[in-house]
Structures are given as C-alpha cells and as structure tokens.
Amino acid sequence: MSNHVMWSEQLSRIIFPYFNETGLLAWQGRYVGKEATKAKWFSQGKIHEIIHPVKVTNRTAVLVEDIVSAIKVSKFTGAIPIFGSSVSAKQILRLKTVVDRVWYWLDPDMRSKSVKMSNLSTLLGLPACVIFSDKDPKEHTYDEIKQYLTKDQ
C-alpha cells in the first residue's frame, strides 16, 4: 500500500490519509464516480496546516497543488503538495524547516500566482523557481515529467 492510498467503495473515492508520529492528521478523498454534482476533492482535518513531503531526501522539493501530482513527481525528485493553489508566508516559513530550495509547479492557469509565490518564497529566504507546463503535473506522462524536471532544474 504505497503512500497509504486506500479505496472507499461507499464514497467512490480514492482516500489519501496524512499521518504524523501521533496518528491521523487529516485525509482527502478524490471522487471517481459518475455523479457530476459530487465535489472532485473532499478533505477532513486541517489539511492546509500539513506539510507532507513525498520522498524529499536532499532538502529540495517541487511544490504541487495536490497529492496525486506529488506522488507522480516524487518518482524523480522530492515533492510536497500544497493542497490548493497558494501558500502563505507562514507556510513558506514552515517549509524552510524541511527544504532549502523549492520549485513551484502549478496548473497552467496559475502561472502568475506561481511567479508571485516564488518571489515571496525567495524574499522570505527560501530560494524558489517556477516550472511552467501546459498541463497539471499529474496529467503528464512520467517521461514528460522527467523532461520538465531536468530542463528546469
């Protein structure tokens, strides 16, 4: 059970739990059913307070919007989901305890926001760059992800 991913038949959701040494902090469910009215993502717990490094081993990481993108990117380098499309100054300062350098790789419609967050990170002492692509990281093939990472890093 890699990344502790589970399936809920009752909810028709892929479940992503987030733990620390004391237990479950929060969880997210990604809806994969057929009802158009259901929210794609559902979260429980203080999800935006969590820093969830995925295979971060050398104090550098790619910041992505969601856990699925983080899992895919982590095949090549450390990744951290930001559980949305922005990070606060407080979150950036917390990230500095985990990493020394970051790359923001958000969805294509978040380009200007990515640049602003990268600039804020750098101002707060966490050097940052932006990776631009035409799709959400999770929508790329592994070969494409590798190309973006080697081109921009």
CSV table of N, CA and C in Angstrom, one decimal:
chain,number,residue,atom,x,y,z
A,1,MET,N,0.8,-1.2,0.0
A,1,MET,CA,0.0,0.0,0.0
A,1,MET,C,0.9,1.2,0.0
A,2,SER,N,1.4,1.6,-1.1
A,2,SER,CA,2.3,2.7,-1.3
A,2,SER,C,1.6,4.0,-1.0
A,3,ASN,N,2.2,4.9,-0.3
A,3,ASN,CA,1.7,6.2,0.1
A,3,ASN,C,0.4,6.1,0.9
A,4,HIS,N,0.1,5.0,1.5
A,4,HIS,CA,-1.1,4.7,2.3
A,4,HIS,C,-2.4,5.0,1.6
A,5,VAL,N,-2.4,4.9,0.3
A,5,VAL,CA,-3.6,5.2,-0.5
A,5,VAL,C,-4.6,4.1,-0.3
A,6,MET,N,-5.9,4.4,-0.2
A,6,MET,CA,-6.9,3.5,0.1
A,6,MET,C,-8.1,3.7,-0.9
A,7,TRP,N,-9.0,2.8,-0.9
A,7,TRP,CA,-10.2,3.0,-1.7
A,7,TRP,C,-11.5,2.9,-0.8
A,8,SER,N,-12.4,3.8,-1.0
A,8,SER,CA,-13.7,3.7,-0.3
A,8,SER,C,-14.8,3.4,-1.3
A,9,GLU,N,-15.3,2.2,-1.3
A,9,GLU,CA,-16.4,1.8,-2.2
A,9,GLU,C,-17.6,2.6,-1.9
A,10,GLN,N,-17.9,2.8,-0.6
A,10,GLN,CA,-19.1,3.6,-0.2
A,10,GLN,C,-19.1,5.0,-0.7
A,11,LEU,N,-17.9,5.7,-0.7
A,11,LEU,CA,-17.8,7.1,-1.1
A,11,LEU,C,-17.4,7.2,-2.6
A,12,SER,N,-17.0,6.1,-3.2
A,12,SER,CA,-16.4,6.2,-4.6
A,12,SER,C,-15.3,7.2,-4.7
A,13,ARG,N,-14.4,7.1,-3.6
A,13,ARG,CA,-13.3,8.0,-3.6
A,13,ARG,C,-12.0,7.2,-3.3
A,14,ILE,N,-10.9,7.7,-3.9
A,14,ILE,CA,-9.6,7.3,-3.5
A,14,ILE,C,-9.2,8.1,-2.3
A,15,ILE,N,-8.8,7.4,-1.2
A,15,ILE,CA,-8.5,8.1,0.0
A,15,ILE,C,-7.0,8.3,0.3
A,16,PHE,N,-6.6,9.5,0.6
A,16,PHE,CA,-5.2,9.8,0.9
A,16,PHE,C,-5.2,10.3,2.3
A,17,PRO,N,-4.7,9.4,3.3
A,17,PRO,CA,-4.6,9.8,4.7
A,17,PRO,C,-3.2,10.5,4.9
A,18,TYR,N,-3.2,11.4,5.9
A,18,TYR,CA,-2.0,12.1,6.2
A,18,TYR,C,-1.7,11.9,7.7
A,19,PHE,N,-0.6,11.2,8.0
A,19,PHE,CA,-0.2,10.9,9.4
A,19,PHE,C,1.0,11.7,9.9
A,20,ASN,N,1.1,11.8,11.2
A,20,ASN,CA,2.4,12.1,11.8
A,20,ASN,C,2.7,11.0,12.8
A,21,GLU,N,3.7,11.2,13.6
A,21,GLU,CA,4.1,10.2,14.6
A,21,GLU,C,3.0,9.9,15.6
A,22,THR,N,2.0,10.8,15.8
A,22,THR,CA,1.0,10.5,16.8
A,22,THR,C,-0.3,10.0,16.2
A,23,GLY,N,-0.4,10.0,14.9
A,23,GLY,CA,-1.6,9.4,14.3
A,23,GLY,C,-2.1,10.2,13.1
A,24,LEU,N,-3.4,10.0,12.7
A,24,LEU,CA,-4.0,10.6,11.6
A,24,LEU,C,-4.2,12.1,11.8
A,25,LEU,N,-3.7,12.9,10.9
A,25,LEU,CA,-3.9,14.4,11.0
A,25,LEU,C,-5.1,14.8,10.2
A,26,ALA,N,-5.2,14.3,9.0
A,26,ALA,CA,-6.3,14.6,8.0
A,26,ALA,C,-6.3,13.6,6.9
A,27,TRP,N,-7.4,13.7,6.1
A,27,TRP,CA,-7.4,12.9,4.9
A,27,TRP,C,-8.2,13.6,3.8
A,28,GLN,N,-7.9,13.2,2.6
A,28,GLN,CA,-8.6,13.7,1.4
A,28,GLN,C,-9.1,12.5,0.6
A,29,GLY,N,-10.3,12.8,0.0
A,29,GLY,CA,-10.8,11.8,-0.9
A,29,GLY,C,-11.0,12.4,-2.3
A,30,ARG,N,-10.6,11.7,-3.3
A,30,ARG,CA,-10.7,12.1,-4.7
A,30,ARG,C,-11.8,11.3,-5.3
A,31,TYR,N,-12.9,12.0,-5.7
A,31,TYR,CA,-14.1,11.3,-6.2
A,31,TYR,C,-13.8,10.8,-7.7
A,32,VAL,N,-14.2,9.6,-7.9
A,32,VAL,CA,-14.0,9.0,-9.2
A,32,VAL,C,-15.3,8.3,-9.7
A,33,GLY,N,-16.4,8.7,-9.1
A,33,GLY,CA,-17.7,8.2,-9.5
A,33,GLY,C,-18.3,8.9,-10.7
A,34,LYS,N,-19.5,8.6,-11.0
A,34,LYS,CA,-20.2,9.2,-12.2
A,34,LYS,C,-21.1,10.3,-11.9
A,35,GLU,N,-21.4,10.7,-10.7
A,35,GLU,CA,-22.3,11.8,-10.3
A,35,GLU,C,-21.6,13.1,-10.5
A,36,ALA,N,-22.1,13.9,-11.5
A,36,ALA,CA,-21.5,15.2,-11.8
A,36,ALA,C,-21.6,16.2,-10.7
A,37,THR,N,-22.5,16.0,-9.7
A,37,THR,CA,-22.7,17.0,-8.7
A,37,THR,C,-21.7,16.8,-7.5
A,38,LYS,N,-21.1,15.7,-7.4
A,38,LYS,CA,-20.1,15.4,-6.3
A,38,LYS,C,-18.9,16.3,-6.5
A,39,ALA,N,-18.4,16.8,-5.4
A,39,ALA,CA,-17.1,17.5,-5.4
A,39,ALA,C,-16.0,16.6,-5.8
A,40,LYS,N,-15.0,17.1,-6.6
A,40,LYS,CA,-13.9,16.2,-7.0
A,40,LYS,C,-13.0,15.8,-5.8
A,41,TRP,N,-12.8,16.8,-4.9
A,41,TRP,CA,-12.0,16.6,-3.7
A,41,TRP,C,-12.8,16.9,-2.5
A,42,PHE,N,-12.6,16.1,-1.4
A,42,PHE,CA,-13.2,16.3,-0.1
A,42,PHE,C,-12.1,16.1,0.9
A,43,SER,N,-12.0,17.0,1.8
A,43,SER,CA,-11.0,17.0,2.9
A,43,SER,C,-11.6,17.0,4.3
A,44,GLN,N,-10.9,16.3,5.2
A,44,GLN,CA,-11.2,16.4,6.6
A,44,GLN,C,-10.0,16.6,7.4
A,45,GLY,N,-10.0,17.5,8.3
A,45,GLY,CA,-8.9,17.8,9.1
A,45,GLY,C,-8.3,19.2,8.6
A,46,LYS,N,-7.3,19.6,9.3
A,46,LYS,CA,-6.6,20.9,9.0
A,46,LYS,C,-5.6,20.7,7.9
A,47,ILE,N,-6.1,20.4,6.7
A,47,ILE,CA,-5.3,20.0,5.6
A,47,ILE,C,-4.2,21.1,5.2
A,48,HIS,N,-4.6,22.3,5.3
A,48,HIS,CA,-3.7,23.4,4.9
A,48,HIS,C,-2.6,23.7,5.9
A,49,GLU,N,-2.6,23.0,7.0
A,49,GLU,CA,-1.6,23.2,8.0
A,49,GLU,C,-0.5,22.1,7.9
A,50,ILE,N,-0.8,21.1,7.0
A,50,ILE,CA,0.1,20.0,6.9
A,50,ILE,C,1.2,20.2,5.9
A,51,ILE,N,2.4,19.8,6.2
A,51,ILE,CA,3.5,19.7,5.2
A,51,ILE,C,3.7,18.3,5.1
A,52,HIS,N,3.5,17.8,3.9
A,52,HIS,CA,3.5,16.3,3.7
A,52,HIS,C,4.6,16.0,2.6
A,53,PRO,N,5.9,16.0,3.0
A,53,PRO,CA,6.9,15.7,2.0
A,53,PRO,C,6.8,14.3,1.4
A,54,VAL,N,6.9,14.1,0.1
A,54,VAL,CA,6.9,12.8,-0.5
A,54,VAL,C,8.2,12.6,-1.2
A,55,LYS,N,9.0,11.7,-0.5
A,55,LYS,CA,10.4,11.4,-1.0
A,55,LYS,C,11.3,12.6,-1.1
A,56,VAL,N,11.2,13.5,-0.1
A,56,VAL,CA,12.1,14.6,0.0
A,56,VAL,C,13.3,14.2,0.8
A,57,THR,N,14.5,14.0,0.1
A,57,THR,CA,15.7,13.5,0.7
A,57,THR,C,16.8,14.4,0.7
A,58,ASN,N,16.8,15.4,-0.2
A,58,ASN,CA,18.0,16.3,-0.3
A,58,ASN,C,17.7,17.8,0.0
A,59,ARG,N,16.7,18.0,0.7
A,59,ARG,CA,16.2,19.4,1.1
A,59,ARG,C,15.9,20.3,-0.1
A,60,THR,N,15.5,19.7,-1.2
A,60,THR,CA,14.9,20.4,-2.3
A,60,THR,C,13.6,19.7,-2.6
A,61,ALA,N,12.6,20.4,-3.1
A,61,ALA,CA,11.3,19.8,-3.5
A,61,ALA,C,10.6,20.6,-4.5
A,62,VAL,N,9.7,20.0,-5.2
A,62,VAL,CA,8.8,20.6,-6.1
A,62,VAL,C,7.5,20.7,-5.4
A,63,LEU,N,6.9,21.9,-5.3
A,63,LEU,CA,5.6,22.2,-4.7
A,63,LEU,C,4.6,22.1,-5.8
A,64,VAL,N,3.6,21.2,-5.5
A,64,VAL,CA,2.5,21.0,-6.5
A,64,VAL,C,1.2,21.2,-5.7
A,65,GLU,N,0.1,21.2,-6.5
A,65,GLU,CA,-1.2,21.5,-5.9
A,65,GLU,C,-1.8,20.4,-5.1
A,66,ASP,N,-1.6,19.1,-5.5
A,66,ASP,CA,-2.3,18.0,-4.9
A,66,ASP,C,-1.4,16.8,-4.7
A,67,ILE,N,-1.9,15.9,-4.0
A,67,ILE,CA,-1.1,14.7,-3.6
A,67,ILE,C,-0.9,13.8,-4.8
A,68,VAL,N,-1.8,13.7,-5.8
A,68,VAL,CA,-1.5,12.8,-6.9
A,68,VAL,C,-0.4,13.4,-7.7
A,69,SER,N,-0.3,14.7,-7.9
A,69,SER,CA,0.8,15.3,-8.6
A,69,SER,C,2.1,15.1,-7.8
A,70,ALA,N,2.1,15.2,-6.5
A,70,ALA,CA,3.2,15.0,-5.7
A,70,ALA,C,3.8,13.5,-5.8
A,71,ILE,N,2.9,12.6,-5.8
A,71,ILE,CA,3.3,11.2,-5.9
A,71,ILE,C,3.9,10.9,-7.3
A,72,LYS,N,3.4,11.5,-8.4
A,72,LYS,CA,3.9,11.3,-9.7
A,72,LYS,C,5.3,12.0,-9.8
A,73,VAL,N,5.4,13.2,-9.3
A,73,VAL,CA,6.7,14.0,-9.4
A,73,VAL,C,7.7,13.3,-8.5
A,74,SER,N,7.3,12.7,-7.4
A,74,SER,CA,8.3,12.1,-6.5
A,74,SER,C,9.0,10.9,-7.1
A,75,LYS,N,8.6,10.4,-8.2
A,75,LYS,CA,9.3,9.3,-8.9
A,75,LYS,C,10.7,9.8,-9.3
A,76,PHE,N,10.9,11.1,-9.4
A,76,PHE,CA,12.1,11.7,-9.9
A,76,PHE,C,12.8,12.6,-8.9
A,77,THR,N,12.0,13.3,-8.1
A,77,THR,CA,12.6,14.2,-7.1
A,77,THR,C,11.6,14.4,-6.0
A,78,GLY,N,12.0,15.0,-4.8
A,78,GLY,CA,11.1,15.2,-3.7
A,78,GLY,C,10.0,16.2,-4.1
A,79,ALA,N,8.8,15.9,-3.6
A,79,ALA,CA,7.6,16.8,-3.9
A,79,ALA,C,6.8,17.0,-2.6
A,80,ILE,N,6.1,18.1,-2.6
A,80,ILE,CA,5.3,18.5,-1.5
A,80,ILE,C,4.0,19.1,-2.0
A,81,PRO,N,2.8,18.4,-1.7
A,81,PRO,CA,1.6,19.1,-2.1
A,81,PRO,C,1.2,20.3,-1.2
A,82,ILE,N,0.7,21.3,-1.8
A,82,ILE,CA,0.3,22.5,-1.0
A,82,ILE,C,-1.2,22.5,-0.8
A,83,PHE,N,-1.9,21.5,-1.3
A,83,PHE,CA,-3.3,21.3,-1.1
A,83,PHE,C,-4.1,22.5,-1.5
A,84,GLY,N,-3.9,22.9,-2.7
A,84,GLY,CA,-4.5,24.1,-3.3
A,84,GLY,C,-3.6,24.8,-4.3
A,85,SER,N,-3.8,26.1,-4.5
A,85,SER,CA,-3.0,26.8,-5.5
A,85,SER,C,-2.2,28.0,-4.9
A,86,SER,N,-2.1,28.0,-3.5
A,86,SER,CA,-1.3,29.1,-3.0
A,86,SER,C,-0.7,28.7,-1.6
A,87,VAL,N,0.3,29.3,-1.2
A,87,VAL,CA,0.9,29.2,0.1
A,87,VAL,C,1.0,30.5,0.7
A,88,SER,N,0.9,30.5,2.0
A,88,SER,CA,1.0,31.8,2.8
A,88,SER,C,2.5,32.0,3.2
A,89,ALA,N,2.8,33.2,3.7
A,89,ALA,CA,4.1,33.4,4.2
A,89,ALA,C,4.4,32.5,5.4
A,90,LYS,N,3.4,32.2,6.2
A,90,LYS,CA,3.5,31.3,7.4
A,90,LYS,C,3.9,29.9,6.9
A,91,GLN,N,3.2,29.5,5.8
A,91,GLN,CA,3.5,28.1,5.3
A,91,GLN,C,4.9,28.1,4.7
A,92,ILE,N,5.4,29.2,4.0
A,92,ILE,CA,6.7,29.2,3.5
A,92,ILE,C,7.7,29.1,4.6
A,93,LEU,N,7.5,29.8,5.7
A,93,LEU,CA,8.4,29.8,6.8
A,93,LEU,C,8.5,28.4,7.4
A,94,ARG,N,7.4,27.7,7.4
A,94,ARG,CA,7.3,26.3,7.9
A,94,ARG,C,8.1,25.4,6.9
A,95,LEU,N,7.9,25.6,5.6
A,95,LEU,CA,8.6,24.8,4.6
A,95,LEU,C,10.1,24.9,4.8
A,96,LYS,N,10.6,26.0,5.3
A,96,LYS,CA,12.1,26.2,5.4
A,96,LYS,C,12.6,25.2,6.4
A,97,THR,N,11.8,24.6,7.3
A,97,THR,CA,12.3,23.6,8.2
A,97,THR,C,12.5,22.3,7.5
A,98,VAL,N,12.0,22.1,6.3
A,98,VAL,CA,12.0,20.9,5.6
A,98,VAL,C,12.9,20.9,4.4
A,99,VAL,N,12.9,22.1,3.7
A,99,VAL,CA,13.7,22.2,2.5
A,99,VAL,C,14.4,23.5,2.4
A,100,ASP,N,15.5,23.6,1.6
A,100,ASP,CA,16.3,24.8,1.4
A,100,ASP,C,16.0,25.4,0.0
A,101,ARG,N,15.3,24.7,-0.8
A,101,ARG,CA,15.1,25.3,-2.2
A,101,ARG,C,13.8,24.6,-2.7
A,102,VAL,N,12.9,25.4,-3.4
A,102,VAL,CA,11.7,24.8,-4.0
A,102,VAL,C,11.5,25.3,-5.4
A,103,TRP,N,10.7,24.5,-6.1
A,103,TRP,CA,10.2,24.8,-7.5
A,103,TRP,C,8.7,24.7,-7.3
A,104,TYR,N,8.0,25.7,-7.8
A,104,TYR,CA,6.6,25.7,-7.9
A,104,TYR,C,6.1,25.2,-9.2
A,105,TRP,N,5.3,24.1,-9.2
A,105,TRP,CA,4.8,23.6,-10.5
A,105,TRP,C,3.3,23.4,-10.3
A,106,LEU,N,2.6,24.5,-10.7
A,106,LEU,CA,1.1,24.5,-10.5
A,106,LEU,C,0.5,24.3,-11.9
A,107,ASP,N,-0.9,24.3,-11.8
A,107,ASP,CA,-1.6,24.2,-13.1
A,107,ASP,C,-1.3,25.4,-14.0
A,108,PRO,N,-1.5,25.2,-15.3
A,108,PRO,CA,-1.2,26.3,-16.2
A,108,PRO,C,-2.0,27.6,-16.0
A,109,ASP,N,-3.2,27.5,-15.4
A,109,ASP,CA,-3.9,28.7,-15.1
A,109,ASP,C,-3.4,29.5,-13.9
A,110,MET,N,-2.4,29.0,-13.3
A,110,MET,CA,-1.8,29.6,-12.1
A,110,MET,C,-0.4,30.2,-12.3
A,111,ARG,N,-0.1,30.5,-13.5
A,111,ARG,CA,1.3,30.9,-13.9
A,111,ARG,C,1.6,32.2,-13.1
A,112,SER,N,0.8,33.2,-13.1
A,112,SER,CA,1.2,34.5,-12.5
A,112,SER,C,1.2,34.3,-11.0
A,113,LYS,N,0.3,33.4,-10.4
A,113,LYS,CA,0.3,33.1,-9.0
A,113,LYS,C,1.6,32.4,-8.6
A,114,SER,N,2.1,31.5,-9.5
A,114,SER,CA,3.3,30.8,-9.2
A,114,SER,C,4.5,31.7,-9.1
A,115,VAL,N,4.5,32.7,-10.0
A,115,VAL,CA,5.6,33.6,-10.0
A,115,VAL,C,5.6,34.5,-8.7
A,116,LYS,N,4.4,34.9,-8.3
A,116,LYS,CA,4.3,35.7,-7.1
A,116,LYS,C,4.7,34.9,-5.9
A,117,MET,N,4.3,33.6,-5.8
A,117,MET,CA,4.7,32.8,-4.7
A,117,MET,C,6.2,32.5,-4.7
A,118,SER,N,6.7,32.3,-5.8
A,118,SER,CA,8.2,32.1,-6.0
A,118,SER,C,8.9,33.3,-5.5
A,119,ASN,N,8.5,34.5,-5.9
A,119,ASN,CA,9.1,35.7,-5.4
A,119,ASN,C,9.0,35.9,-3.9
A,120,LEU,N,7.8,35.6,-3.3
A,120,LEU,CA,7.6,35.7,-1.9
A,120,LEU,C,8.5,34.7,-1.2
A,121,SER,N,8.6,33.5,-1.7
A,121,SER,CA,9.5,32.5,-1.1
A,121,SER,C,10.9,33.0,-1.0
A,122,THR,N,11.4,33.5,-2.1
A,122,THR,CA,12.8,34.0,-2.2
A,122,THR,C,13.0,35.1,-1.2
A,123,LEU,N,12.0,36.0,-1.1
A,123,LEU,CA,12.1,37.1,-0.2
A,123,LEU,C,12.2,36.7,1.3
A,124,LEU,N,11.5,35.5,1.5
A,124,LEU,CA,11.5,35.0,2.9
A,124,LEU,C,12.6,34.0,3.2
A,125,GLY,N,13.6,33.9,2.2
A,125,GLY,CA,14.8,33.1,2.5
A,125,GLY,C,14.7,31.7,2.0
A,126,LEU,N,13.7,31.4,1.2
A,126,LEU,CA,13.6,30.1,0.6
A,126,LEU,C,13.6,30.2,-0.9
A,127,PRO,N,14.9,30.1,-1.5
A,127,PRO,CA,15.0,30.2,-2.9
A,127,PRO,C,14.0,29.4,-3.7
A,128,ALA,N,13.4,30.0,-4.7
A,128,ALA,CA,12.4,29.3,-5.5
A,128,ALA,C,12.4,29.7,-6.9
A,129,CYS,N,12.0,28.7,-7.7
A,129,CYS,CA,11.8,28.9,-9.2
A,129,CYS,C,10.5,28.4,-9.6
A,130,VAL,N,10.1,28.6,-10.8
A,130,VAL,CA,8.8,28.1,-11.3
A,130,VAL,C,9.0,27.2,-12.5
A,131,ILE,N,8.2,26.1,-12.5
A,131,ILE,CA,8.2,25.2,-13.7
A,131,ILE,C,6.9,25.5,-14.4
A,132,PHE,N,6.9,25.8,-15.7
A,132,PHE,CA,5.7,26.1,-16.4
A,132,PHE,C,5.5,24.9,-17.4
A,133,SER,N,4.3,24.4,-17.4
A,133,SER,CA,3.9,23.4,-18.4
A,133,SER,C,2.5,23.6,-18.9
A,134,ASP,N,2.1,22.9,-19.9
A,134,ASP,CA,0.8,23.1,-20.5
A,134,ASP,C,-0.3,22.3,-19.8
A,135,LYS,N,0.1,21.5,-18.8
A,135,LYS,CA,-0.9,20.7,-18.1
A,135,LYS,C,-0.5,20.6,-16.6
A,136,ASP,N,-1.5,20.2,-15.8
A,136,ASP,CA,-1.3,19.9,-14.4
A,136,ASP,C,-0.2,18.8,-14.4
A,137,PRO,N,0.7,18.8,-13.4
A,137,PRO,CA,1.8,17.8,-13.4
A,137,PRO,C,1.3,16.4,-13.4
A,138,LYS,N,0.1,16.1,-12.7
A,138,LYS,CA,-0.4,14.7,-12.7
A,138,LYS,C,-0.9,14.2,-14.1
A,139,GLU,N,-1.2,15.2,-15.0
A,139,GLU,CA,-1.7,14.8,-16.3
A,139,GLU,C,-0.6,14.5,-17.3
A,140,HIS,N,0.7,14.8,-16.9
A,140,HIS,CA,1.8,14.5,-17.8
A,140,HIS,C,2.2,13.0,-17.6
A,141,THR,N,2.8,12.5,-18.6
A,141,THR,CA,3.4,11.1,-18.5
A,141,THR,C,4.7,11.2,-17.7
A,142,TYR,N,5.2,10.1,-17.2
A,142,TYR,CA,6.4,10.1,-16.4
A,142,TYR,C,7.6,10.6,-17.3
A,143,ASP,N,7.6,10.3,-18.6
A,143,ASP,CA,8.7,10.8,-19.4
A,143,ASP,C,8.6,12.3,-19.5
A,144,GLU,N,7.4,12.9,-19.7
A,144,GLU,CA,7.3,14.3,-19.7
A,144,GLU,C,7.7,15.0,-18.4
A,145,ILE,N,7.3,14.4,-17.3
A,145,ILE,CA,7.7,15.0,-16.0
A,145,ILE,C,9.2,15.0,-15.9
A,146,LYS,N,9.8,13.9,-16.3
A,146,LYS,CA,11.3,13.9,-16.2
A,146,LYS,C,11.9,15.0,-17.1
A,147,GLN,N,11.4,15.2,-18.3
A,147,GLN,CA,11.9,16.2,-19.1
A,147,GLN,C,11.7,17.6,-18.5
A,148,TYR,N,10.6,17.9,-17.9
A,148,TYR,CA,10.4,19.2,-17.3
A,148,TYR,C,11.3,19.4,-16.1
A,149,LEU,N,11.5,18.4,-15.4
A,149,LEU,CA,12.4,18.5,-14.2
A,149,LEU,C,13.9,18.6,-14.6
A,150,THR,N,14.3,18.0,-15.6
A,150,THR,CA,15.7,18.1,-16.0
A,150,THR,C,16.0,19.4,-16.7
A,151,LYS,N,14.9,19.9,-17.4
A,151,LYS,CA,15.1,21.2,-18.2
A,151,LYS,C,15.1,22.3,-17.2
A,152,ASP,N,14.3,22.3,-16.2
A,152,ASP,CA,14.1,23.5,-15.3
A,152,ASP,C,15.0,23.4,-14.0
A,153,GLN,N,15.6,22.3,-13.7
A,153,GLN,CA,16.4,22.2,-12.5
A,153,GLN,C,17.8,22.1,-12.9
